[in-house]
Amino acid sequence: MNLSEGLSTNAISQRCPSFEELIALEPSWRMIQQRAPSAHRAIQAYAEALPFGDNSFDQCLTVLSIHHWQNRFLAYEEIKRVTERRFIALSWNPDATPYWLLQDYLPELYDIDRSIFPKIDELEAHFPNIQIYPLAIPANCQDGFTAAYWARPEAYLDDKIRQNMSSFSKIKNADKGLKRLAEDLKSGHWNRKYASLLEQSHLDVGYFLAVWEKPLT
């Protein structure tokens, strides 16, 4: 495993592409229709069949979407085909230790994510010399993915927030775990057990940034 040191915010920005022109790929026409008028142009297509010629893009980027692809191996080949210089992926390591939400309250969510996210060695097999950078999540993270609220446990009790997390749609019944979380927050049990977490500005729960530089030919 090629596991490099964790990235600071500045280091991440240096490795992420700075787009002069960006084309978004979205399989859902309904989602495309919901995009803001100011958003970049979106094309309805799938990662497994990119409607672009060879080396069409300087860089390709995917953010927490690999686990949604129906045929990852085919998508990997398509990405290598259309990318001229660099591929960047933000994903989650299914071998990571679960943080408090997945360990104490929703272990089923952890099991589901472990079954659908690609392991790091899978990426290494398809993208030789790919670099893996652990990505710690800030306590005030503004995105809405599963671990974004690790320092704000009450947020997981908000149905509107959970609707933005795709993994919750796969759980048969999260009510029992969420009820226990609500009770632990009210009684102070959660705070007594995890108060030390709130002293941290960032938490590493298994997310990572993968950067692959395409070999020169």
Tab-separated table of C-alpha atoms in Angstrom:
chain	number	residue	atom	x	y	z
A	1	MET	CA	0.000	0.000	0.000
A	2	ASN	CA	1.373	3.386	-0.988
A	3	LEU	CA	0.103	5.445	1.942
A	4	SER	CA	1.576	8.916	2.136
A	5	GLU	CA	1.357	11.385	4.985
A	6	GLY	CA	-1.896	13.219	5.514
A	7	LEU	CA	-2.592	16.423	3.609
A	8	SER	CA	-3.170	19.888	4.930
A	9	THR	CA	-5.846	22.032	3.281
A	10	ASN	CA	-3.189	23.914	1.312
A	11	ALA	CA	-1.515	20.715	0.166
A	12	ILE	CA	-4.833	19.341	-1.030
A	13	SER	CA	-5.581	22.460	-3.046
A	14	GLN	CA	-2.186	22.191	-4.720
A	15	ARG	CA	-2.954	18.657	-5.875
A	16	CYS	CA	-6.544	19.281	-6.974
A	17	PRO	CA	-7.124	20.599	-10.475
A	18	SER	CA	-7.704	24.271	-11.160
A	19	PHE	CA	-10.273	24.203	-13.943
A	20	GLU	CA	-10.369	26.655	-16.822
A	21	GLU	CA	-13.230	24.623	-18.253
A	22	LEU	CA	-15.112	21.912	-16.422
A	23	ILE	CA	-17.603	19.366	-17.709
A	24	ALA	CA	-19.644	17.482	-15.122
A	25	LEU	CA	-20.784	13.926	-15.715
A	26	GLU	CA	-24.173	13.001	-14.246
A	27	PRO	CA	-26.157	9.801	-14.971
A	28	SER	CA	-29.447	11.257	-13.690
A	29	TRP	CA	-31.320	13.678	-15.936
A	30	ARG	CA	-33.394	14.688	-12.935
A	31	MET	CA	-30.264	15.752	-11.060
A	32	ILE	CA	-29.045	17.684	-14.083
A	33	GLN	CA	-32.324	19.600	-14.158
A	34	GLN	CA	-31.824	20.574	-10.513
A	35	ARG	CA	-28.431	22.170	-11.157
A	36	ALA	CA	-28.118	25.911	-10.691
A	37	PRO	CA	-28.016	27.993	-13.879
A	38	SER	CA	-24.510	29.128	-12.927
A	39	ALA	CA	-23.205	25.561	-12.614
A	40	HIS	CA	-20.750	24.110	-15.096
A	41	ARG	CA	-22.112	22.267	-18.108
A	42	ALA	CA	-23.258	18.719	-17.317
A	43	ILE	CA	-23.549	15.739	-19.648
A	44	GLN	CA	-25.801	12.793	-18.940
A	45	ALA	CA	-23.618	9.695	-19.102
A	46	TYR	CA	-22.023	6.950	-17.022
A	47	ALA	CA	-18.430	6.490	-15.897
A	48	GLU	CA	-18.392	3.092	-17.609
A	49	ALA	CA	-19.041	4.650	-21.043
A	50	LEU	CA	-17.572	8.138	-21.236
A	51	PRO	CA	-18.788	9.954	-24.384
A	52	PHE	CA	-15.421	11.574	-25.048
A	53	GLY	CA	-12.422	10.906	-27.237
A	54	ASP	CA	-9.030	9.704	-26.050
A	55	ASN	CA	-7.082	12.226	-23.943
A	56	SER	CA	-9.998	14.678	-24.014
A	57	PHE	CA	-9.264	16.064	-20.553
A	58	ASP	CA	-6.170	17.311	-18.831
A	59	GLN	CA	-7.503	16.009	-15.502
A	60	CYS	CA	-10.439	13.974	-14.209
A	61	LEU	CA	-11.878	14.217	-10.704
A	62	THR	CA	-14.386	12.123	-8.790
A	63	VAL	CA	-15.644	12.926	-5.292
A	64	LEU	CA	-17.219	10.082	-3.291
A	65	SER	CA	-18.801	8.490	-6.340
A	66	ILE	CA	-16.681	5.411	-7.177
A	67	HIS	CA	-18.825	3.209	-4.929
A	68	HIS	CA	-21.890	4.080	-7.027
A	69	TRP	CA	-20.427	2.798	-10.301
A	70	GLN	CA	-21.929	-0.429	-11.618
A	71	ASN	CA	-18.704	-1.685	-13.222
A	72	ARG	CA	-15.709	-0.032	-11.605
A	73	PHE	CA	-13.105	-1.875	-13.654
A	74	LEU	CA	-14.642	-0.670	-16.912
A	75	ALA	CA	-14.909	2.864	-15.506
A	76	TYR	CA	-11.230	2.823	-14.525
A	77	GLU	CA	-10.247	1.980	-18.111
A	78	GLU	CA	-12.480	4.740	-19.441
A	79	ILE	CA	-10.904	7.262	-17.090
A	80	LYS	CA	-7.420	6.293	-18.199
A	81	ARG	CA	-8.515	6.570	-21.814
A	82	VAL	CA	-9.945	10.099	-21.664
A	83	THR	CA	-7.402	11.531	-19.205
A	84	GLU	CA	-4.233	13.057	-20.572
A	85	ARG	CA	-2.392	13.926	-17.357
A	86	ARG	CA	-3.980	13.266	-13.953
A	87	PHE	CA	-6.821	11.448	-12.196
A	88	ILE	CA	-7.906	12.478	-8.682
A	89	ALA	CA	-10.376	10.585	-6.507
A	90	LEU	CA	-11.781	11.287	-3.072
A	91	SER	CA	-12.991	8.070	-1.491
A	92	TRP	CA	-13.157	6.093	1.760
A	93	ASN	CA	-11.046	3.149	2.886
A	94	PRO	CA	-13.310	0.190	3.815
A	95	ASP	CA	-10.532	-1.168	6.035
A	96	ALA	CA	-10.733	1.894	8.274
A	97	THR	CA	-11.833	1.576	11.893
A	98	PRO	CA	-15.411	2.852	12.323
A	99	TYR	CA	-15.855	6.129	14.179
A	100	TRP	CA	-18.433	6.524	16.974
A	101	LEU	CA	-21.588	6.743	14.810
A	102	LEU	CA	-20.830	3.556	12.901
A	103	GLN	CA	-19.390	1.717	15.873
A	104	ASP	CA	-21.973	2.446	18.564
A	105	TYR	CA	-25.186	3.331	16.784
A	106	LEU	CA	-25.293	2.285	13.131
A	107	PRO	CA	-22.974	-0.696	12.553
A	108	GLU	CA	-25.185	-1.730	9.632
A	109	LEU	CA	-24.185	1.475	7.856
A	110	TYR	CA	-20.532	0.587	8.334
A	111	ASP	CA	-21.098	-2.910	6.937
A	112	ILE	CA	-22.881	-1.510	3.876
A	113	ASP	CA	-20.145	0.991	3.108
A	114	ARG	CA	-17.460	-1.670	3.561
A	115	SER	CA	-19.198	-3.788	0.933
A	116	ILE	CA	-19.493	-1.067	-1.721
A	117	PHE	CA	-16.382	1.116	-1.416
A	118	PRO	CA	-13.245	0.031	-3.319
A	119	LYS	CA	-10.219	-1.005	-1.302
A	120	ILE	CA	-6.999	0.896	-1.795
A	121	ASP	CA	-5.252	-2.108	-3.348
A	122	GLU	CA	-7.944	-2.158	-6.041
A	123	LEU	CA	-7.053	1.397	-7.040
A	124	GLU	CA	-3.355	0.560	-6.915
A	125	ALA	CA	-3.901	-2.403	-9.222
A	126	HIS	CA	-5.648	-0.316	-11.869
A	127	PHE	CA	-3.637	2.882	-11.482
A	128	PRO	CA	0.065	1.983	-11.046
A	129	ASN	CA	2.022	4.343	-8.780
A	130	ILE	CA	-1.112	6.052	-7.519
A	131	GLN	CA	-0.493	8.165	-4.419
A	132	ILE	CA	-2.834	7.870	-1.429
A	133	TYR	CA	-3.159	10.780	1.006
A	134	PRO	CA	-5.228	10.371	4.212
A	135	LEU	CA	-7.805	13.140	4.396
A	136	ALA	CA	-8.825	14.214	7.898
A	137	ILE	CA	-12.305	15.725	8.155
A	138	PRO	CA	-12.584	19.169	9.824
A	139	ALA	CA	-14.959	19.549	12.748
A	140	ASN	CA	-16.900	22.230	10.890
A	141	CYS	CA	-17.026	20.389	7.551
A	142	GLN	CA	-19.620	22.026	5.293
A	143	ASP	CA	-20.263	19.061	3.006
A	144	GLY	CA	-22.972	16.531	3.812
A	145	PHE	CA	-21.329	13.115	3.489
A	146	THR	CA	-21.609	10.570	6.284
A	147	ALA	CA	-18.679	11.577	8.497
A	148	ALA	CA	-19.035	15.334	7.976
A	149	TYR	CA	-20.820	15.738	11.318
A	150	TRP	CA	-18.534	13.676	13.530
A	151	ALA	CA	-18.211	16.671	15.906
A	152	ARG	CA	-21.910	17.609	15.689
A	153	PRO	CA	-23.733	14.406	16.678
A	154	GLU	CA	-27.152	16.062	16.910
A	155	ALA	CA	-27.025	16.617	13.139
A	156	TYR	CA	-27.554	12.907	12.503
A	157	LEU	CA	-30.983	13.201	14.112
A	158	ASP	CA	-32.068	15.649	11.392
A	159	ASP	CA	-33.942	13.816	8.647
A	160	LYS	CA	-33.101	16.486	6.062
A	161	ILE	CA	-29.396	16.028	6.726
A	162	ARG	CA	-29.623	12.236	6.513
A	163	GLN	CA	-31.433	12.480	3.167
A	164	ASN	CA	-28.203	13.853	1.672
A	165	MET	CA	-26.276	10.724	2.690
A	166	SER	CA	-26.757	7.953	0.142
A	167	SER	CA	-25.762	5.204	2.568
A	168	PHE	CA	-28.796	5.913	4.765
A	169	SER	CA	-31.086	4.980	1.881
A	170	LYS	CA	-29.640	1.462	2.012
A	171	ILE	CA	-30.340	0.881	5.720
A	172	LYS	CA	-33.526	-1.076	6.410
A	173	ASN	CA	-34.218	0.621	9.717
A	174	ALA	CA	-32.001	3.238	11.317
A	175	ASP	CA	-34.615	4.304	13.888
A	176	LYS	CA	-33.306	2.101	16.697
A	177	GLY	CA	-29.750	3.411	16.493
A	178	LEU	CA	-30.862	7.018	16.065
A	179	LYS	CA	-33.189	6.727	19.043
A	180	ARG	CA	-30.315	5.472	21.193
A	181	LEU	CA	-28.151	8.356	19.976
A	182	ALA	CA	-30.874	10.856	20.892
A	183	GLU	CA	-31.162	9.322	24.358
A	184	ASP	CA	-27.378	9.360	24.877
A	185	LEU	CA	-27.169	12.997	23.856
A	186	LYS	CA	-29.992	13.941	26.195
A	187	SER	CA	-28.557	12.006	29.146
A	188	GLY	CA	-25.023	13.267	28.567
A	189	HIS	CA	-23.680	9.756	27.994
A	190	TRP	CA	-22.376	10.631	24.529
A	191	ASN	CA	-20.540	13.671	25.830
A	192	ARG	CA	-19.003	11.753	28.719
A	193	LYS	CA	-17.715	9.114	26.332
A	194	TYR	CA	-16.613	11.288	23.416
A	195	ALA	CA	-15.953	14.762	24.851
A	196	SER	CA	-12.253	14.437	23.991
A	197	LEU	CA	-13.165	14.284	20.289
A	198	LEU	CA	-14.574	17.789	20.479
A	199	GLU	CA	-11.119	19.088	21.367
A	200	GLN	CA	-9.834	18.033	17.931
A	201	SER	CA	-10.041	20.233	14.864
A	202	HIS	CA	-9.849	17.287	12.435
A	203	LEU	CA	-10.541	13.560	12.586
A	204	ASP	CA	-9.152	10.813	10.349
A	205	VAL	CA	-11.944	8.278	9.797
A	206	GLY	CA	-10.655	6.651	6.624
A	207	TYR	CA	-11.282	9.156	3.855
A	208	PHE	CA	-8.439	9.693	1.426
A	209	LEU	CA	-7.376	11.534	-1.688
A	210	ALA	CA	-5.895	9.397	-4.468
A	211	VAL	CA	-3.768	11.059	-7.146
A	212	TRP	CA	-2.612	9.251	-10.294
A	213	GLU	CA	-0.253	10.826	-12.792
A	214	LYS	CA	-0.583	9.269	-16.224
A	215	PRO	CA	2.770	7.976	-17.505
A	216	LEU	CA	4.255	9.845	-20.426
A	217	THR	CA	4.235	7.868	-23.665
